[in-house]
Short mmCIF file of N, CA and C in Angstrom, two decimals:
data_model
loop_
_atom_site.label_atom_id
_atom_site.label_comp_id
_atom_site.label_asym_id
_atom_site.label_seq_id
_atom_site.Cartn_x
_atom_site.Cartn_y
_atom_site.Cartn_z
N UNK A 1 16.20 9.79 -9.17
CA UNK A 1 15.29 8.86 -9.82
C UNK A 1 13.86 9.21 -9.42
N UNK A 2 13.12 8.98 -10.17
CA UNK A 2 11.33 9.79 -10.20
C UNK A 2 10.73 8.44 -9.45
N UNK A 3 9.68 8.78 -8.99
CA UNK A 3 8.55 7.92 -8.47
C UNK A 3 8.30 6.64 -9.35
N UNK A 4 8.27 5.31 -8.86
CA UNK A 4 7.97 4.94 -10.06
C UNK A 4 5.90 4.51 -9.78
N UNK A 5 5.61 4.98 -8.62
CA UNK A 5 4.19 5.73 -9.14
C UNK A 5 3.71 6.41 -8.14
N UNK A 6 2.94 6.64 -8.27
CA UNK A 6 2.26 8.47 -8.02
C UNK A 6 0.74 8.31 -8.04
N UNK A 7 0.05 8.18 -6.87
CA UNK A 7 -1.25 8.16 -6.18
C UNK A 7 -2.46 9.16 -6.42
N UNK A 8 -3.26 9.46 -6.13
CA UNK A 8 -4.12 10.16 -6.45
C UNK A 8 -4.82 10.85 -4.91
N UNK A 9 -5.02 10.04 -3.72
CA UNK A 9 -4.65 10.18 -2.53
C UNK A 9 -4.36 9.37 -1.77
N UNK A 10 -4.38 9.66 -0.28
CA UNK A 10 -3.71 8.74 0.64
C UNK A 10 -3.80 9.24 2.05
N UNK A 11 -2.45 8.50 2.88
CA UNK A 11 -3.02 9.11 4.33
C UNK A 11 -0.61 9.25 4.80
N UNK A 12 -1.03 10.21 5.29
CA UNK A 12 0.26 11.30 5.31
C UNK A 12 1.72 10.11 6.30
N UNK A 13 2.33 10.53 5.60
CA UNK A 13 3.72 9.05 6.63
C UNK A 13 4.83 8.97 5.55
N UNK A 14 5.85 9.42 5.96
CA UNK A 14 6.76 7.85 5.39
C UNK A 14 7.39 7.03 5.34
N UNK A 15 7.88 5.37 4.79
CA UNK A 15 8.56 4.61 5.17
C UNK A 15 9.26 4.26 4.54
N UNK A 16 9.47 3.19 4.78
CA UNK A 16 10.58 2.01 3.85
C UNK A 16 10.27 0.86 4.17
N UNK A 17 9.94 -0.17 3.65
CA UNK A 17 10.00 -1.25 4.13
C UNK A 17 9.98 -2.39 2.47
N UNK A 18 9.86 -3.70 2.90
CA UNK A 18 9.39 -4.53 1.75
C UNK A 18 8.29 -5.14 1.70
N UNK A 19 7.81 -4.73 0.04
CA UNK A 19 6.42 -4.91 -0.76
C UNK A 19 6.06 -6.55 -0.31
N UNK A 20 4.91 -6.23 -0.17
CA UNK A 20 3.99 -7.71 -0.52
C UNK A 20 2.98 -7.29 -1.61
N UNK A 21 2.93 -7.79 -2.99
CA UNK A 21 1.89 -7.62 -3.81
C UNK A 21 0.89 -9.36 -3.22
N UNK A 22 -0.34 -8.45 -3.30
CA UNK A 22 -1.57 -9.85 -2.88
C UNK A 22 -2.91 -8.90 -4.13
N UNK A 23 -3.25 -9.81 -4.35
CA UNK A 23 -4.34 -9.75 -5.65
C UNK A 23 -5.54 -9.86 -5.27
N UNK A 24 -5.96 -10.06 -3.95
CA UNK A 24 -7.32 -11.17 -3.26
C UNK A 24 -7.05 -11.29 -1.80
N UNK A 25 -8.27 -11.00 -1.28
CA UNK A 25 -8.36 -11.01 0.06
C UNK A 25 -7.79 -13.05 0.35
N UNK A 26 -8.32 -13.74 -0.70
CA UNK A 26 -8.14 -15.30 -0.62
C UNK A 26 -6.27 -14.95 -0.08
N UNK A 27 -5.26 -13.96 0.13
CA UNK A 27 -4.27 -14.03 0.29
C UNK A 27 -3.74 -13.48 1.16
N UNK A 28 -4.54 -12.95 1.89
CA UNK A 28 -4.14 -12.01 3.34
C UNK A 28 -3.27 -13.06 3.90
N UNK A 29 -3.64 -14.18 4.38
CA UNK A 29 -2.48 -14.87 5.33
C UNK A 29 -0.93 -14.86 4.62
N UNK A 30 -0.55 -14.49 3.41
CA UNK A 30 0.54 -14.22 3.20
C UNK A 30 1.13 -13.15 3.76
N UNK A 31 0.58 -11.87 4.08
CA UNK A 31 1.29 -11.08 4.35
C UNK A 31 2.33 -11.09 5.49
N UNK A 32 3.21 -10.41 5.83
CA UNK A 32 3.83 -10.56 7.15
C UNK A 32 3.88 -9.38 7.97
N UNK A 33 4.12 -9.24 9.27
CA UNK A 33 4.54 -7.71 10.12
C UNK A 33 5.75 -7.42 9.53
N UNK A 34 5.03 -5.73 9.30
CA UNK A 34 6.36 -4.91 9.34
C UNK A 34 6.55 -4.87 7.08
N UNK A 35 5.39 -5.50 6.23
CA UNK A 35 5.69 -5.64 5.31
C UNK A 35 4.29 -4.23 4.30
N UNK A 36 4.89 -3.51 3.46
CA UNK A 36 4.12 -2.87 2.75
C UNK A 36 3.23 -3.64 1.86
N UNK A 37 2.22 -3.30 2.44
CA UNK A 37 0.96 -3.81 1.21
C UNK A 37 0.81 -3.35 -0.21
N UNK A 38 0.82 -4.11 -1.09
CA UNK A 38 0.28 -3.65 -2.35
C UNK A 38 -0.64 -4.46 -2.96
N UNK A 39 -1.71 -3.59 -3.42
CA UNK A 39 -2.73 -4.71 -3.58
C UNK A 39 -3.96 -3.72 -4.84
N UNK A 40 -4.65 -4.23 -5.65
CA UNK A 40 -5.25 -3.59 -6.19
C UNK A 40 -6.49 -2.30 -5.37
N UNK A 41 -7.13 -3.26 -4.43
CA UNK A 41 -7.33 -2.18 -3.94
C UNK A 41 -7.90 -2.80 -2.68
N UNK A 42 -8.28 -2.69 -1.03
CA UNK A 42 -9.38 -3.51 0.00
C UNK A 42 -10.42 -2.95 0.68
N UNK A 43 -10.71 -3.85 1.19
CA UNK A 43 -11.48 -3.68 1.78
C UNK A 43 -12.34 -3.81 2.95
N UNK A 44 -13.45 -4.14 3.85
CA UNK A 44 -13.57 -4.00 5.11
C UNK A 44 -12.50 -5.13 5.87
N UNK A 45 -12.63 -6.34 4.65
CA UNK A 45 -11.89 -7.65 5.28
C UNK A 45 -10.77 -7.54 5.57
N UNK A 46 -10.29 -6.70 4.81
CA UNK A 46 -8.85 -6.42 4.63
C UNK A 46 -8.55 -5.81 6.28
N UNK A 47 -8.91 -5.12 6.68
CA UNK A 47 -8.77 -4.19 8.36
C UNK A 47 -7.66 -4.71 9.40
N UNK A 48 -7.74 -5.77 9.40
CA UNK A 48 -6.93 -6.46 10.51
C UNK A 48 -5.59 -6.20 10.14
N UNK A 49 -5.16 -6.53 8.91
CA UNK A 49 -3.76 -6.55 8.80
C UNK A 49 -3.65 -5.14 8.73
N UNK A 50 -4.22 -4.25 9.04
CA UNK A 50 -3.60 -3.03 8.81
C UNK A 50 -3.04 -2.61 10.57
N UNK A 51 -3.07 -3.35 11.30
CA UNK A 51 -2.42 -3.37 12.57
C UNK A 51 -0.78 -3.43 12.82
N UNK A 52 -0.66 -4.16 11.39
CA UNK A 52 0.52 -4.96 11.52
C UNK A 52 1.53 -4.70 9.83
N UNK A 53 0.94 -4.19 9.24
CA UNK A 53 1.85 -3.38 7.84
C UNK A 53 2.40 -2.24 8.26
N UNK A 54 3.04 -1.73 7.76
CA UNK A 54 3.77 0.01 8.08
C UNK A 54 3.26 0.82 6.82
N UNK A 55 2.93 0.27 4.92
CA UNK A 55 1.87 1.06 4.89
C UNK A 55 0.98 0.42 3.68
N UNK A 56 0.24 0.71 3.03
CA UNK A 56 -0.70 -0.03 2.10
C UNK A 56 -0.68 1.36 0.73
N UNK A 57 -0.29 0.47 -0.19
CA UNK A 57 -0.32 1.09 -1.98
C UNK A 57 -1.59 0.07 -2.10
N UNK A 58 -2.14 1.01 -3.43
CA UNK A 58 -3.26 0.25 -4.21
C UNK A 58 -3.69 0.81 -5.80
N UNK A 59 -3.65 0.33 -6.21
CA UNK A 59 -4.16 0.38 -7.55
C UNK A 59 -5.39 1.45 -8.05
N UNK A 60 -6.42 1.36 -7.28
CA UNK A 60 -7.97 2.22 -7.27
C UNK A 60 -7.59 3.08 -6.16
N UNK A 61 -8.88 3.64 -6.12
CA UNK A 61 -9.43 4.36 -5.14
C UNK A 61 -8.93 5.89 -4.85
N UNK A 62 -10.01 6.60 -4.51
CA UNK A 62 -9.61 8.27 -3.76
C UNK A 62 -9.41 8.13 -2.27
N UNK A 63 -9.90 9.78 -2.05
CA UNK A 63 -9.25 10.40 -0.24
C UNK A 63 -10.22 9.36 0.24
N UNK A 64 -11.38 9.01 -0.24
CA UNK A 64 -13.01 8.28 0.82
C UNK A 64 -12.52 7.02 0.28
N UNK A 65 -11.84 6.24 -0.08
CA UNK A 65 -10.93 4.57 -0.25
C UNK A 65 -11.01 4.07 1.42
N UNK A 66 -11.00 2.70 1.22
CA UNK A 66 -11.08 2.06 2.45
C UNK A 66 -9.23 1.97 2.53
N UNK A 67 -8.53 1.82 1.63
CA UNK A 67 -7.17 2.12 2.17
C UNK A 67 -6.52 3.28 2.95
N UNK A 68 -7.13 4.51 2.48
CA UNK A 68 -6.92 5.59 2.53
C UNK A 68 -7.91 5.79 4.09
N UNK A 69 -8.57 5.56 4.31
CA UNK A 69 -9.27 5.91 5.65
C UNK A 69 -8.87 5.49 6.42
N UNK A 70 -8.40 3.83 6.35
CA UNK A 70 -8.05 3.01 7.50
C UNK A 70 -6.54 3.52 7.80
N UNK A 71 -5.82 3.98 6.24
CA UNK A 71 -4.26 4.15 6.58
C UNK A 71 -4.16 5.51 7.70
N UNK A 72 -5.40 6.74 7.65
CA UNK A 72 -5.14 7.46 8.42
C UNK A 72 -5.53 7.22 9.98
N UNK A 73 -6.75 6.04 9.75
CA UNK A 73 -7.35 5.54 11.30
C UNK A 73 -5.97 4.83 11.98
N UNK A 74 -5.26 4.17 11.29
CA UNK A 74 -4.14 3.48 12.14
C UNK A 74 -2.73 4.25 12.80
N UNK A 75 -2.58 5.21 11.57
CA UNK A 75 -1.52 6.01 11.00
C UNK A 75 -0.53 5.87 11.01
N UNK A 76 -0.86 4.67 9.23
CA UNK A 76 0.23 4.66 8.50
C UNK A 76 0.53 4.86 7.24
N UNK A 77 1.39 5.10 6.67
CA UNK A 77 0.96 6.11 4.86
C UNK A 77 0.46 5.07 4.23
N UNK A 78 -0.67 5.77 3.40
CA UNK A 78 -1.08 5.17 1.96
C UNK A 78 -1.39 5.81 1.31
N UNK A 79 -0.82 5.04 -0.06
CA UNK A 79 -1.02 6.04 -1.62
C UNK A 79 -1.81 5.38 -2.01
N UNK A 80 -3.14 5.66 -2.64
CA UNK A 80 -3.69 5.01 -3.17
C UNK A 80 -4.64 5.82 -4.60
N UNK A 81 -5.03 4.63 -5.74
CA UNK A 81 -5.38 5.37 -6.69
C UNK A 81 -4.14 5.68 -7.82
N UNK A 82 -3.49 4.67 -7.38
CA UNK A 82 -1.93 5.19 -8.85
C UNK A 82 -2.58 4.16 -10.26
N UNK A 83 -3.10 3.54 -10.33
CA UNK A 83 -3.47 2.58 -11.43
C UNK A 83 -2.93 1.43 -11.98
N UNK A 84 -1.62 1.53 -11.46
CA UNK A 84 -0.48 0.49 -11.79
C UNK A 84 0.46 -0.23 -10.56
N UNK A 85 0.31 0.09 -9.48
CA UNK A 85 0.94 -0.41 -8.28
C UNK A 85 0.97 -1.84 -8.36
N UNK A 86 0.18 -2.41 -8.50
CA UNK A 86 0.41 -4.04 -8.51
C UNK A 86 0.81 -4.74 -9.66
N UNK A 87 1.43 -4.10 -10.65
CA UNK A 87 1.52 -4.57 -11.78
C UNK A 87 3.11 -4.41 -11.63
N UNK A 88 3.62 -2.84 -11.50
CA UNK A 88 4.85 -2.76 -11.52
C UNK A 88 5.86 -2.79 -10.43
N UNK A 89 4.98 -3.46 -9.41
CA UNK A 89 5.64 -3.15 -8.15
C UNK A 89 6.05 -4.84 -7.62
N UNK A 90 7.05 -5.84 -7.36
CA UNK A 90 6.99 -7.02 -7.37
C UNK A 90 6.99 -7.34 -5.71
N UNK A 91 6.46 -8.64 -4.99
CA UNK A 91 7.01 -8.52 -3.82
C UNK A 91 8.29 -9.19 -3.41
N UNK A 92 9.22 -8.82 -2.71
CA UNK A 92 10.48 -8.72 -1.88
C UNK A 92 11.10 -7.01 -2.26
N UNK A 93 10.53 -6.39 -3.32
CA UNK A 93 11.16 -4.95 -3.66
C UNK A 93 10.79 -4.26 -2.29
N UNK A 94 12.26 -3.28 -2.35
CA UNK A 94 11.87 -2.44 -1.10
C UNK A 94 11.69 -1.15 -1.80
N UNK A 95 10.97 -0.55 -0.53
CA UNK A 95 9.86 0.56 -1.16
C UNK A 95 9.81 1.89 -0.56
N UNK A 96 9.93 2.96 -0.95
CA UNK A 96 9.80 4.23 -0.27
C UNK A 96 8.34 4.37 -0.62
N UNK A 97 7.07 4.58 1.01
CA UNK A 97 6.36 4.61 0.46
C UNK A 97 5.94 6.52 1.36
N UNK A 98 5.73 7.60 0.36
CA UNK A 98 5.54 8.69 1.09
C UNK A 98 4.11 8.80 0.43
N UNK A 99 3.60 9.20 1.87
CA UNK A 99 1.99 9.41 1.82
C UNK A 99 1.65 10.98 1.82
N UNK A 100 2.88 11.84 2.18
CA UNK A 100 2.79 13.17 1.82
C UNK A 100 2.89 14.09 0.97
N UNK A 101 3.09 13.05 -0.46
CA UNK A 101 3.57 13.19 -1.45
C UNK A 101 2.99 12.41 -2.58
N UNK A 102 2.32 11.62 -1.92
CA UNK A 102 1.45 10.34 -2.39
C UNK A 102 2.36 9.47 -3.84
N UNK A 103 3.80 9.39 -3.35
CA UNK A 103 4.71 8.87 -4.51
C UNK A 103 5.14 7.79 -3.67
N UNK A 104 5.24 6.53 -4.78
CA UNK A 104 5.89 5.46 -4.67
C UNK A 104 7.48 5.09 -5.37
N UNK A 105 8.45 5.04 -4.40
CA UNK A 105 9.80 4.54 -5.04
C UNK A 105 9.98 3.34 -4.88
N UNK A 106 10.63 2.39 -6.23
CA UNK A 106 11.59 1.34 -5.55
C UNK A 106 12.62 1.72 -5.48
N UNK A 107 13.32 1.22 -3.85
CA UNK A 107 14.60 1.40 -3.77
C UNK A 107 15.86 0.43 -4.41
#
């Protein structure tokens, strides 16, 4: 089964875990440890939870993305820049997320 999306760049890892789609920083306190971010795209506010995700998808952005910098400052994968991640991706889906490959699976 193919990716069901495919990044533009990111920061190198990969996992598994389950999606949280959030639309708005107004939703960070939803997220949980240990849960993949998906989100259109963040930013500085966004930072903290990246302590505590295993890895962050996003909708926008290139290699210079605040997802993509922070995912390699922490180091944990992110694809970012697929265009559709938060649309087709729901949260409780679990997720292959490879940042070396910059492809997103649901499992």
């Amino acid at each position: 089964v193919g990716a069901t999306v495919v990044g533009a760049a990111g920061a190198p890892g990969v996992v598994e875990g389950i999606a949280r789609v959030i639309m708005s920083d107004a939703e960070i306190d939803k997220i949980q440890p240990g849960e993949i971010l998906v989100t259109p795209f963040t930013t500085p506010a966004w930072t903290p939870v990246f302590s505590t995700i295993k890895a962050v998808v996003t909708d926008g952005g290139g290699y210079l993305a605040h997802a993509a910098i922070v995912g390699r400052e922490y180091g944990i994968p992110a694809v970012v820049g697929t265009m559709e991640a938060s649309r087709k991706i729901k949260t409780g889906d679990k997720l292959r997320v490879d940042g070396n490959l910059l492809r997103v699976y649901v499992l």
